[in-house]
Coordinates of C-alpha atoms and ligand atoms in Angstrom, one line a residue:
M32 CA 0.1 -0.1 0.1
P33 CA 1.5 3.5 -1.3
S34 CA 2.8 5.2 1.9
L35 CA 2.2 8.7 1.5
D36 CA -1.1 9.5 2.6
F37 CA -2.7 12.4 1.7
R38 CA -6.5 11.3 1.5
S39 CA -8.5 13.0 4.5
D40 CA -8.3 14.1 8.1
N41 CA -10.7 11.6 8.8
V42 CA -7.6 8.9 8.4
G43 CA -5.0 10.8 11.0
A44 CA -4.4 9.9 14.1
V45 CA -5.5 11.1 17.5
A46 CA -3.5 14.3 18.9
P47 CA -1.7 13.1 22.4
Q48 CA -3.8 15.8 24.0
I49 CA -7.2 14.6 23.2
M50 CA -6.2 11.0 24.0
S51 CA -4.8 12.0 27.4
A52 CA -8.2 14.1 28.4
V53 CA -9.7 10.5 27.5
M54 CA -7.7 8.5 29.9
R55 CA -7.7 11.3 33.0
V56 CA -11.8 10.2 32.7
N57 CA -11.4 7.1 32.3
A58 CA -11.2 6.3 35.7
D59 CA -13.8 6.0 38.7
T60 CA -17.5 5.8 37.4
A61 CA -19.6 9.0 36.2
D62 CA -23.0 9.8 35.7
G63 CA -24.3 9.2 32.3
Y64 CA -26.6 11.1 29.4
G65 CA -24.3 14.3 29.8
R66 CA -25.1 14.2 33.7
D67 CA -21.0 13.8 34.3
P68 CA -18.9 16.4 36.3
F69 CA -16.8 16.7 32.9
T70 CA -19.9 17.2 30.2
K71 CA -21.3 19.8 32.4
S72 CA -18.1 21.8 32.1
L73 CA -18.2 22.3 29.1
A74 CA -20.4 25.1 28.3
H75 CA -18.0 27.0 31.0
I76 CA -14.7 26.0 29.0
Y77 CA -16.2 26.7 25.3
A78 CA -18.2 30.2 26.9
Q79 CA -14.2 31.3 27.2
A80 CA -13.2 29.7 23.8
F81 CA -16.2 31.6 22.4
D82 CA -15.9 34.6 24.3
A83 CA -19.9 34.1 24.3
D84 CA -22.5 32.2 26.8
V85 CA -22.8 28.9 24.7
A86 CA -25.2 25.7 24.7
V87 CA -23.0 23.4 23.7
F88 CA -23.7 19.8 22.2
P89 CA -21.1 16.9 21.7
V90 CA -22.0 15.2 18.9
A91 CA -20.8 12.3 17.0
T92 CA -20.2 13.4 13.6
G93 CA -19.9 16.0 11.6
T94 CA -23.3 15.3 9.4
A95 CA -25.4 14.6 12.7
A96 CA -24.1 18.4 13.8
N97 CA -25.0 20.0 10.3
A98 CA -28.4 18.0 10.2
V99 CA -29.7 18.2 13.8
A100 CA -28.5 22.3 13.8
L101 CA -30.3 23.0 10.8
S102 CA -33.7 21.4 12.4
V103 CA -34.3 23.6 14.8
L104 CA -33.6 26.6 12.0
T105 CA -36.2 25.5 9.6
P106 CA -39.7 24.2 9.4
P107 CA -40.4 21.4 6.9
Y108 CA -41.7 24.1 4.4
G109 CA -38.4 26.1 4.9
A110 CA -35.7 26.3 2.7
V111 CA -31.9 25.6 3.5
L112 CA -29.6 28.3 1.3
C113 CA -26.3 26.8 1.0
H114 CA -23.6 26.2 -1.6
P115 CA -23.9 23.8 -4.7
T116 CA -20.9 22.3 -3.2
A117 CA -22.2 22.2 0.4
H118 CA -22.1 19.0 2.3
I119 CA -25.3 18.9 3.3
N120 CA -26.1 19.3 -0.4
V121 CA -23.6 16.5 -2.0
S122 CA -22.6 14.3 0.7
E123 CA -25.1 13.6 3.8
C124 CA -27.3 11.2 1.8
G125 CA -30.1 13.6 2.9
A126 CA -29.9 13.6 6.8
P127 CA -30.7 17.5 6.8
E128 CA -33.8 16.6 4.6
F129 CA -34.8 14.3 6.8
F130 CA -34.0 16.0 10.2
T131 CA -35.8 18.9 9.4
G132 CA -38.8 17.0 8.6
G133 CA -38.3 17.5 4.6
A134 CA -36.9 21.3 4.5
K135 CA -35.5 21.9 0.8
I136 CA -31.9 22.6 0.5
V137 CA -31.6 25.6 -2.6
P138 CA -27.8 25.6 -4.0
V139 CA -26.8 29.8 -4.0
P140 CA -23.5 30.1 -6.3
G141 CA -20.6 31.7 -6.3
P142 CA -16.8 31.2 -7.5
D143 CA -14.3 28.8 -5.9
G144 CA -17.1 27.2 -3.1
R145 CA -18.4 30.3 -1.9
I146 CA -21.5 31.3 -1.9
D147 CA -21.4 34.8 -4.1
P148 CA -23.8 37.8 -1.9
S149 CA -25.5 39.1 -5.5
E150 CA -26.6 35.4 -5.6
L151 CA -27.9 35.2 -2.0
R152 CA -30.2 38.1 -2.6
R153 CA -31.2 37.5 -6.2
A154 CA -32.2 33.9 -5.1
L155 CA -33.7 35.5 -1.9
D156 CA -35.5 38.2 -3.8
R157 CA -36.8 35.3 -6.1
A158 CA -37.7 33.3 -3.5
G159 CA -41.5 33.7 -3.4
M160 CA -41.7 34.1 0.6
G161 CA -45.0 34.3 2.0
Q162 CA -46.4 32.5 -1.2
P163 CA -47.8 29.1 0.3
H164 CA -46.8 27.8 -2.9
R165 CA -43.0 27.9 -2.5
V166 CA -40.9 26.8 0.5
Q167 CA -39.8 29.7 2.5
P168 CA -36.1 30.4 2.9
A169 CA -35.4 29.6 6.3
A170 CA -31.8 29.1 6.6
L171 CA -28.5 30.0 5.2
S172 CA -25.9 27.9 6.3
L173 CA -22.3 28.2 5.7
T174 CA -19.3 26.4 5.2
Q175 CA -16.0 27.8 6.6
P176 CA -13.4 26.7 5.4
T177 CA -15.3 25.9 2.1
D178 CA -15.7 22.6 0.7
L179 CA -13.2 23.6 -2.2
G180 CA -10.0 25.1 0.4
T181 CA -11.4 28.5 0.3
V182 CA -11.6 30.8 2.8
Y183 CA -14.8 33.1 3.4
A184 CA -13.1 37.0 4.9
L185 CA -14.9 37.7 7.9
D186 CA -16.4 41.3 6.0
V187 CA -17.9 38.5 3.5
L188 CA -19.2 36.5 5.9
A189 CA -20.9 39.1 7.7
E190 CA -22.0 40.5 4.7
L191 CA -23.9 37.3 3.1
C192 CA -24.9 36.6 7.1
A193 CA -26.6 40.5 7.0
I194 CA -28.5 40.0 3.9
A195 CA -29.6 36.6 5.0
K196 CA -30.9 37.9 8.4
D197 CA -32.5 41.4 6.5
H198 CA -34.7 38.1 5.0
G199 CA -35.9 36.9 7.9
L200 CA -33.4 33.9 8.2
R201 CA -31.0 31.9 11.1
I202 CA -27.4 31.1 10.4
H203 CA -26.0 28.1 10.5
M204 CA -22.0 27.5 10.2
D205 CA -20.5 24.0 9.2
G206 CA -17.1 24.3 10.5
A207 CA -16.4 20.3 10.1
R208 CA -13.0 22.6 9.5
L209 CA -13.2 25.6 11.4
A210 CA -10.1 25.9 13.0
N211 CA -8.3 25.9 9.6
A212 CA -9.8 28.9 8.6
V213 CA -9.6 30.6 12.2
A214 CA -6.0 29.6 11.8
A215 CA -5.9 31.1 8.2
L216 CA -7.5 34.2 9.3
G217 CA -5.8 34.6 12.7
C218 CA -9.0 35.6 14.3
S219 CA -10.7 34.5 16.8
L220 CA -13.2 31.7 17.2
A221 CA -15.9 34.5 18.3
D222 CA -14.8 36.5 15.4
A223 CA -14.9 33.9 12.5
T224 CA -19.0 32.5 14.3
W225 CA -21.3 35.1 16.6
R226 CA -19.3 38.4 15.8
C227 CA -20.4 37.7 11.9
G228 CA -23.7 36.8 12.6
V229 CA -24.0 32.6 13.0
D230 CA -26.8 31.4 15.0
I231 CA -25.5 28.2 15.4
L232 CA -22.5 26.3 14.7
S233 CA -21.0 22.6 13.6
F234 CA -17.9 22.8 15.5
G235 CA -15.7 19.9 14.0
V236 CA -13.1 18.4 16.1
T237 CA -12.3 14.9 14.5
K238 CA -10.6 15.8 11.3
N239 CA -8.2 18.4 13.3
G240 CA -6.7 15.7 16.1
G241 CA -10.0 14.7 17.7
M242 CA -11.0 10.9 18.3
N243 CA -14.9 10.9 17.7
A244 CA -16.4 13.9 18.8
D245 CA -17.6 16.8 17.5
A246 CA -20.1 19.9 18.8
I247 CA -23.4 21.8 17.7
I248 CA -22.6 25.2 20.0
A249 CA -25.8 27.6 19.7
F250 CA -25.1 31.5 20.3
D251 CA -28.8 31.9 21.3
R252 CA -29.6 29.8 24.0
R253 CA -32.9 29.6 23.2
F254 CA -31.9 26.6 20.8
G255 CA -30.7 24.8 24.0
V256 CA -34.1 23.2 24.7
P257 CA -35.2 22.1 21.4
L258 CA -31.6 20.6 20.6
A259 CA -31.5 18.9 23.4
F260 CA -34.8 16.7 22.2
R261 CA -33.4 16.7 19.3
L262 CA -30.4 14.9 19.2
R263 CA -31.9 12.7 22.0
R264 CA -34.2 11.8 19.0
A265 CA -31.5 11.4 16.8
G266 CA -29.5 8.9 18.9
Q267 CA -27.0 11.8 19.6
T268 CA -27.3 11.6 23.1
F269 CA -24.0 9.8 24.0
S270 CA -24.9 7.5 27.4
K271 CA -20.8 8.3 28.1
M272 CA -20.3 11.3 27.0
R273 CA -17.6 12.2 29.3
Y274 CA -15.4 10.9 26.9
A275 CA -16.9 13.3 24.7
A276 CA -16.7 15.8 26.6
A277 CA -12.6 15.0 26.9
Q278 CA -11.8 15.4 23.7
L279 CA -14.3 18.9 23.1
A280 CA -12.2 20.1 26.3
A281 CA -9.0 19.5 25.4
Y282 CA -9.7 20.8 21.8
V283 CA -9.8 24.2 22.5
E284 CA -7.7 24.1 25.9
N285 CA -4.2 26.4 25.3
D286 CA -5.4 26.6 22.0
L287 CA -5.1 22.9 20.7
Y288 CA -7.1 23.6 17.7
R289 CA -5.1 26.3 16.4
H290 CA -1.9 24.5 16.4
L291 CA -2.9 21.4 15.3
A292 CA -4.9 23.3 12.4
S293 CA -2.1 26.0 11.6
H294 CA 0.4 23.0 11.0
A295 CA -1.6 21.4 8.8
N296 CA -2.3 24.8 6.7
A297 CA 1.5 25.4 6.5
L298 CA 1.8 22.2 4.5
S299 CA -1.0 22.4 2.4
A300 CA 0.4 25.9 1.3
R301 CA 4.0 24.3 0.5
L302 CA 2.5 22.1 -1.3
A303 CA 0.3 24.1 -3.4
G304 CA 3.9 26.5 -3.7
R305 CA 5.7 23.2 -5.3
L306 CA 2.5 22.5 -7.5
A307 CA 3.2 26.7 -8.8
D308 CA 6.5 25.0 -10.2
T309 CA 4.7 22.3 -12.2
D310 CA 1.8 22.3 -14.9
I311 CA -0.7 20.8 -12.5
P312 CA -3.7 23.6 -12.2
L313 CA -5.2 24.1 -9.1
V314 CA -8.9 24.3 -9.5
A315 CA -9.3 26.6 -6.0
P316 CA -6.5 28.6 -4.1
V317 CA -5.8 27.1 -1.2
E318 CA -6.3 28.9 1.6
A319 CA -6.5 26.0 4.6
N320 CA -5.4 22.4 4.6
E321 CA -6.4 21.1 1.2
V322 CA -5.3 21.3 -2.3
F323 CA -7.5 20.7 -5.4
A324 CA -6.0 20.2 -8.2
Y325 CA -6.8 19.4 -12.1
M326 CA -4.7 16.5 -12.7
P327 CA -4.1 14.3 -16.4
P328 CA -5.0 10.3 -16.0
P329 CA -2.0 9.0 -16.9
V330 CA -0.1 11.4 -13.7
V331 CA -3.0 10.3 -11.6
R332 CA -2.4 6.8 -12.6
S333 CA 1.5 7.1 -11.9
L334 CA 0.4 8.7 -8.5
E335 CA -1.6 5.9 -7.2
S336 CA 1.4 3.5 -6.8
V337 CA 3.2 5.7 -4.2
A338 CA 0.1 8.3 -2.7
L339 CA -3.3 7.7 -1.9
F340 CA -5.9 10.2 -2.3
H341 CA -9.2 11.6 -3.5
R342 CA -9.9 11.2 -6.8
Y343 CA -13.4 13.5 -8.3
P344 CA -14.8 13.5 -11.9
D345 CA -13.3 15.4 -14.4
D346 CA -9.9 15.0 -13.8
V347 CA -10.2 16.4 -10.0
V348 CA -7.5 15.4 -7.2
R349 CA -7.6 16.4 -3.7
F350 CA -4.6 16.4 -1.5
V351 CA -5.9 16.6 2.3
C352 CA -2.8 18.1 4.9
R353 CA -3.5 16.9 8.5
W354 CA -2.3 17.7 12.1
D355 CA 0.0 14.3 11.9
S356 CA 1.2 15.1 8.3
C357 CA 5.3 16.1 7.6
A358 CA 7.3 18.2 5.7
A359 CA 8.8 15.1 4.2
D360 CA 6.0 13.6 3.0
V361 CA 4.9 17.2 1.6
D362 CA 8.0 17.2 -0.3
L363 CA 8.4 13.9 -1.9
L364 CA 5.0 13.7 -3.4
A365 CA 5.5 17.1 -4.5
H366 CA 8.8 16.0 -6.1
V367 CA 6.9 12.4 -7.5
I368 CA 3.6 14.9 -8.6
A369 CA 6.7 17.2 -11.2
Q370 CA 8.2 13.9 -12.0
R371 CA 5.1 12.1 -13.3
G372 CA 4.4 15.1 -14.5
S373 CA 7.1 16.2 -16.4
A374 CA 7.2 12.7 -18.2
E375 CA 3.6 12.7 -19.1
A376 CA 4.5 16.0 -20.7
S377 CA 7.7 14.8 -22.6
P378 CA 7.3 13.7 -26.2
Ligands
PLP686 C1 -17.4 20.3 5.4 C2 -18.0 19.0 5.9 N1 -18.6 19.6 6.9 C3 -19.0 17.6 7.3 C4 -18.7 16.4 7.2 C5 -19.1 15.8 8.0 O1 -19.2 15.1 9.2 P1 -19.0 13.4 8.9 O2 -18.5 12.4 8.2 O3 -17.6 13.5 10.4 O4 -20.3 13.2 9.4 C6 -17.6 16.6 6.0 C7 -16.9 15.5 6.4 O5 -16.1 15.4 5.7 C8 -16.9 17.8 6.2 O6 -16.1 17.4 4.9

């Protein structure tokens, strides 16, 4: 099996700080279903991390976070607007539609994986608000970083949130890799979320050094009660919740999320820099920890013998750098791509 592994951040190991935190709660008994002291302390720990009074709910997956978060933002006859490439639109097997009781996902385009503010305004102006024949836009879902590895600037995020709120929508953020965005922007978690207008966040942990826990963070605590009931109904209320809580607590302690994400981002930038010296064009600017590139099939086939990576239609490939990736692997990957690419180009 090829040793260079750039398939996904899901293939990575658990960060030692998170593993140690899990081990620390693995002593003695503790009450179940979130009534243990570790889970109870999360509200305080996350209030400090987000500089706001928040409701925090550990969940098992990013899909659960997205689907259940959206279920408190929209009625069944509502619409959730998102970019066409959004994970909720293309990769969650209809979970958002299912958990919202049938709300419609409505794609709104824009270049490089980002929703274009003028397209959002256009979509909302033409949505038929108040017409019983039409689904009613209820939520805007923003993915940060986007599903093409780009990052929304904070002023654009704020503009998108303001447009949506002017039309009465609530804002969800899919932050499966939010740490990579805040590391890239050099901003705080608060700046990247509620200060721009985000109401509910799916906060990813697993992809950036966690074991198997993400979270829903509600900045409007009124969502806390419906979330608690909906999560239980969705089978997302861990009985031994302390193990998930330990991961979430360790993730924000001493800005661990930022340190891990900065390393992954730096490696992706390194790879993008190397690819700039080849004939392999990028699909979108590299701004976080993912590199999307167009690669001719012969180069892909030849690269597959030495590296693992994701293939998409239309000759698109993706390389993901993780908190536990290393520079030597990136350099070797770039070297092999350059070598195979030039061999392909030569007559
Ligand atoms: C942007 C984004 N959101 C949500 C998810 C869902 O995460 P999970 O696979 O844990 O359900 C992913 C997973 O790849 C993702 O990339």
